[in-house]
Every structure is written in structure tokens, then in C-alpha cells.
Short mmCIF file of N, CA and C in Angstrom, two decimals:
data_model
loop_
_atom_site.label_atom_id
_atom_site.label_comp_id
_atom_site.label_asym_id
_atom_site.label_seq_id
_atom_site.Cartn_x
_atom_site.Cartn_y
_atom_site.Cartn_z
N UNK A 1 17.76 -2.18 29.63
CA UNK A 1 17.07 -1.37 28.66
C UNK A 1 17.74 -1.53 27.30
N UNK A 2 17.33 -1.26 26.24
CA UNK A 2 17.50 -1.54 24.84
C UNK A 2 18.33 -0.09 24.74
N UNK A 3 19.47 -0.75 23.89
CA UNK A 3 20.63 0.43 23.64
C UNK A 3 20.01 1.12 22.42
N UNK A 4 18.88 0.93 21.80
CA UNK A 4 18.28 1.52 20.83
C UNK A 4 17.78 3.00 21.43
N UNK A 5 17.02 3.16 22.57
CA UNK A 5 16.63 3.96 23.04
C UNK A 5 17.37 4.41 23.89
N UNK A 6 18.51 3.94 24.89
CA UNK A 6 19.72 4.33 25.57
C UNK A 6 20.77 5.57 24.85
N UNK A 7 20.83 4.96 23.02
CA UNK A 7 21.72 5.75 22.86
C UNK A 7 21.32 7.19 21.48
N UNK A 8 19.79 6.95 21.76
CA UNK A 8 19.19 8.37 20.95
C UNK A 8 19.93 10.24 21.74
N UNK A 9 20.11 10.28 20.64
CA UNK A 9 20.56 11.51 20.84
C UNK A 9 19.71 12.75 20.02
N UNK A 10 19.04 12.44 18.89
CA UNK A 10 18.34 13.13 17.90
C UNK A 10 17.59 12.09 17.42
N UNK A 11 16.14 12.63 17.10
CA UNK A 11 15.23 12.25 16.41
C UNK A 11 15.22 12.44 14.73
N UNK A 12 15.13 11.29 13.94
CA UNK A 12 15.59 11.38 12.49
C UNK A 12 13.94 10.97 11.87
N UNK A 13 13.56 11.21 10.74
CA UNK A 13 12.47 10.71 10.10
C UNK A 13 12.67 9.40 9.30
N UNK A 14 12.11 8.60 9.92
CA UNK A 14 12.45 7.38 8.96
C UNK A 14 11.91 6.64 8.23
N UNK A 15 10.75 7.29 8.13
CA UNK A 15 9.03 6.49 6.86
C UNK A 15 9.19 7.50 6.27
N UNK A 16 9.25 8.67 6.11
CA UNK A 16 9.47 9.70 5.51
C UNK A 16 7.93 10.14 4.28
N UNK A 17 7.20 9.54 4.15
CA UNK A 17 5.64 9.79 3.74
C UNK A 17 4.58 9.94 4.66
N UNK A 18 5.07 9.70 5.81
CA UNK A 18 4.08 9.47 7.18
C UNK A 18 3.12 8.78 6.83
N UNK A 19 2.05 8.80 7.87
CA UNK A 19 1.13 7.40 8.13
C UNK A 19 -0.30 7.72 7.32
N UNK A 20 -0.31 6.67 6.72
CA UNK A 20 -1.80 6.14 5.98
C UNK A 20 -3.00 6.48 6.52
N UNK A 21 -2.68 6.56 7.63
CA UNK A 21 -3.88 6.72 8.21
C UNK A 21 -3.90 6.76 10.17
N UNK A 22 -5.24 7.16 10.68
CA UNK A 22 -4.68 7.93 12.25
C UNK A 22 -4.45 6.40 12.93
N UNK A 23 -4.31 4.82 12.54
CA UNK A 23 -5.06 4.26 13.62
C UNK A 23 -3.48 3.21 13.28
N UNK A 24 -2.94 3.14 12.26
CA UNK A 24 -2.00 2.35 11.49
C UNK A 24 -0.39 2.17 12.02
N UNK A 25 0.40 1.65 11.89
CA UNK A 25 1.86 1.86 12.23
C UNK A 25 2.19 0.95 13.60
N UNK A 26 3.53 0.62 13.70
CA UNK A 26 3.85 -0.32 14.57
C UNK A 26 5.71 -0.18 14.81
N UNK A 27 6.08 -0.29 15.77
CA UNK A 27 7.63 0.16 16.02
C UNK A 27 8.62 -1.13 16.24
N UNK A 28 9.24 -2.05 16.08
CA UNK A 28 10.13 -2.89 16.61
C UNK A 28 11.62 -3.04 16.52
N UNK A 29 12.84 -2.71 17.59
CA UNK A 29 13.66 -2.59 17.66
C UNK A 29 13.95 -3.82 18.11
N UNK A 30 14.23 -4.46 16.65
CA UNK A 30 14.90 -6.12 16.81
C UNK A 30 16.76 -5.84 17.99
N UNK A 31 17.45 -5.12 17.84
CA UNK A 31 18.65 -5.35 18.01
C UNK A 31 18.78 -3.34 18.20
N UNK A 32 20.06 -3.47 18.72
CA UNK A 32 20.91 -2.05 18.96
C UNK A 32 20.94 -1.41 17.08
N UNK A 33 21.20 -2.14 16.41
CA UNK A 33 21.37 -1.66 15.01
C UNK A 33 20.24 -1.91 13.92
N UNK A 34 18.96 -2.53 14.62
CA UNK A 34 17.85 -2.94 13.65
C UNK A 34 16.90 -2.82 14.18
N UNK A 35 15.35 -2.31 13.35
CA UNK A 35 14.47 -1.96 13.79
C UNK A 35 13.89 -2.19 12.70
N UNK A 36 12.76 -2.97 12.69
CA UNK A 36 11.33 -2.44 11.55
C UNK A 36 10.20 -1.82 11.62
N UNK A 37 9.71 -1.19 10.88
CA UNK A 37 8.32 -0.06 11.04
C UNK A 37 7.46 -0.37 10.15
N UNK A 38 6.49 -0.98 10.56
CA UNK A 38 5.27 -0.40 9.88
C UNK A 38 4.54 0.71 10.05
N UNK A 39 4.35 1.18 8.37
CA UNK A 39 3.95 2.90 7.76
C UNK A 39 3.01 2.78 7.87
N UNK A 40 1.59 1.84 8.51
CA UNK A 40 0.17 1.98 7.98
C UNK A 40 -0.28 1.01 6.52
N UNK A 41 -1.09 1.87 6.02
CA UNK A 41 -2.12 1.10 4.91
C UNK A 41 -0.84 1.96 3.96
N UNK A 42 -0.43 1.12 2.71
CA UNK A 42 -0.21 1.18 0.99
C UNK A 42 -0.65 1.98 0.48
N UNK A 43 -0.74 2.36 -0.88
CA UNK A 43 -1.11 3.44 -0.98
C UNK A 43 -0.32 3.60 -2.60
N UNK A 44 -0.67 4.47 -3.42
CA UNK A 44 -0.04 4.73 -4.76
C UNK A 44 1.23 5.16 -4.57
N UNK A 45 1.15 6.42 -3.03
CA UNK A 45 2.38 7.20 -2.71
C UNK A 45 3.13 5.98 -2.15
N UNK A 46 2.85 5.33 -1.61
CA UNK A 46 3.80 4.27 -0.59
C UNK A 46 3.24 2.25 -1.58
N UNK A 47 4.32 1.93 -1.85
CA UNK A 47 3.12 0.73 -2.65
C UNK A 47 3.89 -0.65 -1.49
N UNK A 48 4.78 0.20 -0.15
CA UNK A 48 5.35 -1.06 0.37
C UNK A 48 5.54 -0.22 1.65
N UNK A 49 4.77 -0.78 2.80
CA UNK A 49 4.71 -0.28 4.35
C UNK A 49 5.63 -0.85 5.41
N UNK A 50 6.47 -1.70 5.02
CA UNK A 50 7.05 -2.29 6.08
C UNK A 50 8.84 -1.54 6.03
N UNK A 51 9.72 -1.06 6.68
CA UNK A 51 10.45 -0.31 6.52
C UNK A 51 11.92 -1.02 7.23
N UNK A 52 12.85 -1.51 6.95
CA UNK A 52 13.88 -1.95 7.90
C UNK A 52 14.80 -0.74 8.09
N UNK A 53 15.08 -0.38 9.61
CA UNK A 53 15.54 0.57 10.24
C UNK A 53 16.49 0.23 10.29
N UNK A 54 17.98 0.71 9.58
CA UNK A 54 19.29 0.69 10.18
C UNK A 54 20.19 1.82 10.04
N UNK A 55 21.65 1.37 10.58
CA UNK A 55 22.76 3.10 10.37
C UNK A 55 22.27 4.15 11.27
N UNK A 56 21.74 3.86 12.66
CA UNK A 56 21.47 4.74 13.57
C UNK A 56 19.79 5.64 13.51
N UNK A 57 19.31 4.25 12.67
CA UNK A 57 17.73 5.35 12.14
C UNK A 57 17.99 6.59 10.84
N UNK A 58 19.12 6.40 10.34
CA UNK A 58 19.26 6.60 9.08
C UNK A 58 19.22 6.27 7.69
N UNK A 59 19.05 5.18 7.72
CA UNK A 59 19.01 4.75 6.69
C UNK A 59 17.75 3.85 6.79
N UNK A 60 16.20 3.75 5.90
CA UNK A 60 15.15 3.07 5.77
C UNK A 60 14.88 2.22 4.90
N UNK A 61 14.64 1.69 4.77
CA UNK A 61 14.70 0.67 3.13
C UNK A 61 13.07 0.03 3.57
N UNK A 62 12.26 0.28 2.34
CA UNK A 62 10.97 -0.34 2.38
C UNK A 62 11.33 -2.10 1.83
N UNK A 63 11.01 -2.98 2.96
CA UNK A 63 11.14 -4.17 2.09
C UNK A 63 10.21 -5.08 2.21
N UNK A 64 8.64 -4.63 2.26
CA UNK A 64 7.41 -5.38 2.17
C UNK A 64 6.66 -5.08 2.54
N UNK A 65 5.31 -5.51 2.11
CA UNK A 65 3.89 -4.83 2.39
C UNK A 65 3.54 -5.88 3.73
N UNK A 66 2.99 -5.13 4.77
CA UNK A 66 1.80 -5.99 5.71
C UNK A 66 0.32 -5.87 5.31
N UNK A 67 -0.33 -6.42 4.82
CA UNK A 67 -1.32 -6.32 4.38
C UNK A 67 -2.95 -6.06 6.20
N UNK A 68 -2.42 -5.13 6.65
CA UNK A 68 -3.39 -4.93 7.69
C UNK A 68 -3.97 -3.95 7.91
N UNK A 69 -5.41 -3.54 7.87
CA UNK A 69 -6.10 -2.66 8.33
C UNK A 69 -5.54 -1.81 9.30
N UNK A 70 -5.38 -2.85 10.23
CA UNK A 70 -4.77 -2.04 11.69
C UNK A 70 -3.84 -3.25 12.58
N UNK A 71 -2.46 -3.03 13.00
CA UNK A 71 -1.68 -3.66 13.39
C UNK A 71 -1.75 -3.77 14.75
N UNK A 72 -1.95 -4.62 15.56
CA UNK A 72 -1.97 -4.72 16.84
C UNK A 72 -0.47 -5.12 17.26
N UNK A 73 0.17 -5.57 16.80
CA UNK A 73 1.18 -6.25 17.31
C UNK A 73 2.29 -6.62 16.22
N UNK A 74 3.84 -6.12 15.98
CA UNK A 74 4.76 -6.65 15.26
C UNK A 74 6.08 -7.16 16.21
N UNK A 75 5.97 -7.94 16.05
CA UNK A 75 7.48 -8.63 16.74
C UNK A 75 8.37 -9.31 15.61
N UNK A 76 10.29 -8.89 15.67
CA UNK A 76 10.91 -9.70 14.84
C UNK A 76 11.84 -10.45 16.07
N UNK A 77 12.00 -11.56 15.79
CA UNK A 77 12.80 -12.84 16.84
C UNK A 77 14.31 -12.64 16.53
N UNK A 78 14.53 -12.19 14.82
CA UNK A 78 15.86 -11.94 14.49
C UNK A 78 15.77 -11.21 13.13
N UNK A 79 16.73 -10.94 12.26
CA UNK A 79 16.32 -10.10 11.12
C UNK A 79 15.71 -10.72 10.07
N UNK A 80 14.96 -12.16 10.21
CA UNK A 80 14.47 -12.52 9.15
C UNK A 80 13.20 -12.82 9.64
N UNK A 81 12.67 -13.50 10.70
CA UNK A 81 11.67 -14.18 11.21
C UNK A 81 10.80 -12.73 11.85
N UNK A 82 9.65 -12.73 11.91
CA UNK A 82 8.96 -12.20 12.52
C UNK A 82 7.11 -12.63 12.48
N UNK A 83 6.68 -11.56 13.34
CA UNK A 83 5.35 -12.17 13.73
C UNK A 83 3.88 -11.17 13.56
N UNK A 84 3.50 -10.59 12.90
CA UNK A 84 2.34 -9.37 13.21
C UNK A 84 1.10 -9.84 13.40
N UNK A 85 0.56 -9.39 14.14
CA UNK A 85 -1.25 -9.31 14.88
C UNK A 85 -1.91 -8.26 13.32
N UNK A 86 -3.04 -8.71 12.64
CA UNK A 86 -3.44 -7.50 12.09
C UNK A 86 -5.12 -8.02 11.92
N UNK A 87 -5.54 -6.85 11.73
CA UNK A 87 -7.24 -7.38 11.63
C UNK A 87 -7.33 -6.36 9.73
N UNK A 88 -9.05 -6.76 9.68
CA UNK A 88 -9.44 -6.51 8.51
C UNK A 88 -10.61 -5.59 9.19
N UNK A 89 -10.90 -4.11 8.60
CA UNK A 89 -12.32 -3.66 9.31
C UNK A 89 -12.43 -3.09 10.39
N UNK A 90 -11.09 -3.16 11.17
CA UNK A 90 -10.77 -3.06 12.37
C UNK A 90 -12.07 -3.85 13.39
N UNK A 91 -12.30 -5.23 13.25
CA UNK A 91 -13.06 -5.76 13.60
C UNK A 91 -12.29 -6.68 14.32
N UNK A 92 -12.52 -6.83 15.51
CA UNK A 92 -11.91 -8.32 16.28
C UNK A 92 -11.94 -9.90 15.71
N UNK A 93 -13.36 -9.63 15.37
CA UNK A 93 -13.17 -11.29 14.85
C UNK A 93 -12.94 -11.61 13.34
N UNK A 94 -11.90 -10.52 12.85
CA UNK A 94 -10.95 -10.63 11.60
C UNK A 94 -9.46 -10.51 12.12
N UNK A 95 -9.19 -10.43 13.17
CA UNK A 95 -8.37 -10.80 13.57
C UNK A 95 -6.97 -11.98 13.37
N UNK A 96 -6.20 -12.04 12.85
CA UNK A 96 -4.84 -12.74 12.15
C UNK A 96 -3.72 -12.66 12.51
N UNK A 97 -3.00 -13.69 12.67
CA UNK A 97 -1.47 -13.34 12.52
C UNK A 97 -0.87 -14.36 11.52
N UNK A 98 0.46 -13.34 10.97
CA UNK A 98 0.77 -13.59 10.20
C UNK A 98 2.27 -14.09 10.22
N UNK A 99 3.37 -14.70 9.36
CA UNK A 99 4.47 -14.18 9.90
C UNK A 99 5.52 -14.48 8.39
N UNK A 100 6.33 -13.97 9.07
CA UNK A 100 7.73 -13.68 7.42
C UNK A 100 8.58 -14.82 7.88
N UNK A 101 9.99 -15.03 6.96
CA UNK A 101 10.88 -15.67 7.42
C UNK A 101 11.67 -15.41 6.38
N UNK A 102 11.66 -13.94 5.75
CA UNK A 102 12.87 -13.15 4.50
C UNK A 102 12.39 -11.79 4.88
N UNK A 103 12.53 -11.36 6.62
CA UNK A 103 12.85 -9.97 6.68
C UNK A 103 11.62 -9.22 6.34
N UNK A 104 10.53 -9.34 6.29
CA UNK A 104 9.06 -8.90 6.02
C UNK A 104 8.99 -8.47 4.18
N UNK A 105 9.62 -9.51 3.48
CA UNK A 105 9.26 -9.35 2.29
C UNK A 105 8.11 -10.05 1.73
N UNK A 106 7.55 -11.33 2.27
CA UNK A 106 6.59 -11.96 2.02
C UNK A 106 6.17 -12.76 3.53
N UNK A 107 4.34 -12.16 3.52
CA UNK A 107 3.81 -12.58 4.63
C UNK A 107 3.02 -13.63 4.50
N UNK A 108 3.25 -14.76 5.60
CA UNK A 108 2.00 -15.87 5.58
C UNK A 108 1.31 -15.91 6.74
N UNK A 109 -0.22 -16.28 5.97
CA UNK A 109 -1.16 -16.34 7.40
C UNK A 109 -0.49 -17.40 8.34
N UNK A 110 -0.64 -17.26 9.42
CA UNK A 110 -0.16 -18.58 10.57
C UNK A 110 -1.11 -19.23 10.82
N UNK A 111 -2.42 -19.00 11.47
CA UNK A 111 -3.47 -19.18 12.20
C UNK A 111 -4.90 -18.69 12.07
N UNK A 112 -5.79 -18.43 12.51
CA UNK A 112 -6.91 -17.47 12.84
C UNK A 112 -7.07 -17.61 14.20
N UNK A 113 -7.18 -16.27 15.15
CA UNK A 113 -7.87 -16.33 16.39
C UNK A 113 -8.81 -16.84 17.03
N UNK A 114 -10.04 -16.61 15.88
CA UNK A 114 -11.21 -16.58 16.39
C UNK A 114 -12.32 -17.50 15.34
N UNK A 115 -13.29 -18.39 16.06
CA UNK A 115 -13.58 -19.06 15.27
C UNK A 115 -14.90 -18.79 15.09
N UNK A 116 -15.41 -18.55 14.03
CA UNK A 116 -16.80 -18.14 13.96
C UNK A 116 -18.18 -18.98 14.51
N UNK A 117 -18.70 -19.41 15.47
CA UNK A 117 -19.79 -20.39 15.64
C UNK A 117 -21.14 -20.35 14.71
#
């Protein structure tokens, strides 16, 4: 089991604007000491959704936007590389992934899922 969740003792707030919206947000505990969150959709109040979790879930630092309607899926491989599922519309066949390689400060499309006939 992941010593992230092994060694919670108290629950801390760590987006601290809460979520954009009911359908938005995504959890990944790269390591015992790192975690990133996506907050949902941007926003005037929030102008950057992606959040790196460290210092025991104390300390948050926003360090990039995911540009997704709705996140199906965030995975990081290590603290720079990572991978997110996101659609547009919440429609399946807008469906994307994307991925970083500076810690979710800048995202590139990878692929498309689905191919329109």
C-alpha cells in the first residue's frame, strides 16, 4: 500500500478554492512525499488547476492549467512526466490525452482516441 495513505493521520485542505464544478478534479500520489491534484475547470478565482502536493499535504503550489472539461484519468510516472485522459463537452468522442514533461506546467496533446468516420 502507498505510505501516502498508510501514514494520514489528519485531513488538511489542499486546493483550498474547491472545485469548479460537481463533475471535475483528479487525485495522484506520485511518491510518499508527492502528489498532484487537479482543481476542476479555471476560473478568474483559480487561473491555474493543477496543484503539486508536498510537506505532508501541506504545502500546495498551483503549477499549471489542464485544460479539460472533465478528467478521466491523471497519472505522474515521476515528478516531471505525466499523463491525463480529458474530454471537451463531456462527450466521448472528444476524448484526449495529453501529457507534461515540466511537472504539469505545460500540456501537449499526445494522440486522439477516437476517430471520427
Amino acid at each position: 500500500m502507498n505510505r501516502w495513505f498508510d501514514t494520514v493521520k489528519q485531513w488538511v485542505n489542499v486546493c483550498g478554492l474547491g472545485y469548479a464544478s460537481t463533475g471535475c478534479g483528479y487525485f495522484d500520489p506520485v511518491s510518499s512525499s508527492l502528489a498532484y491534484l487537479d482543481c476542476g475547470q479555471t476560473g478568474t478565482s483559480r487561473p491555474k488547476n493543477l496543484f503539486r502536493i508536498t510537506n505532508a499535504g501541506r504545502t500546495s503550489t498551483a503549477t499549471g492549467v489542464l485544460r479539460c472539461d472533465d478528467v478521466s484519468g491523471l497519472v505522474f510516472t515521476d515528478a516531471n512526466h505525466g499523463l491525463a485522459i480529458g474530454d471537451h463537452f463531456y462527450e466521448l468522442a472528444s476524448t484526449y490525452l495529453v501529457g507534461t514533461s515540466d511537472g504539469g506546467a505545460t500540456w501537449s496533446r499526445a494522440t486522439s482516441f477516437f476517430e471520427r468516420l
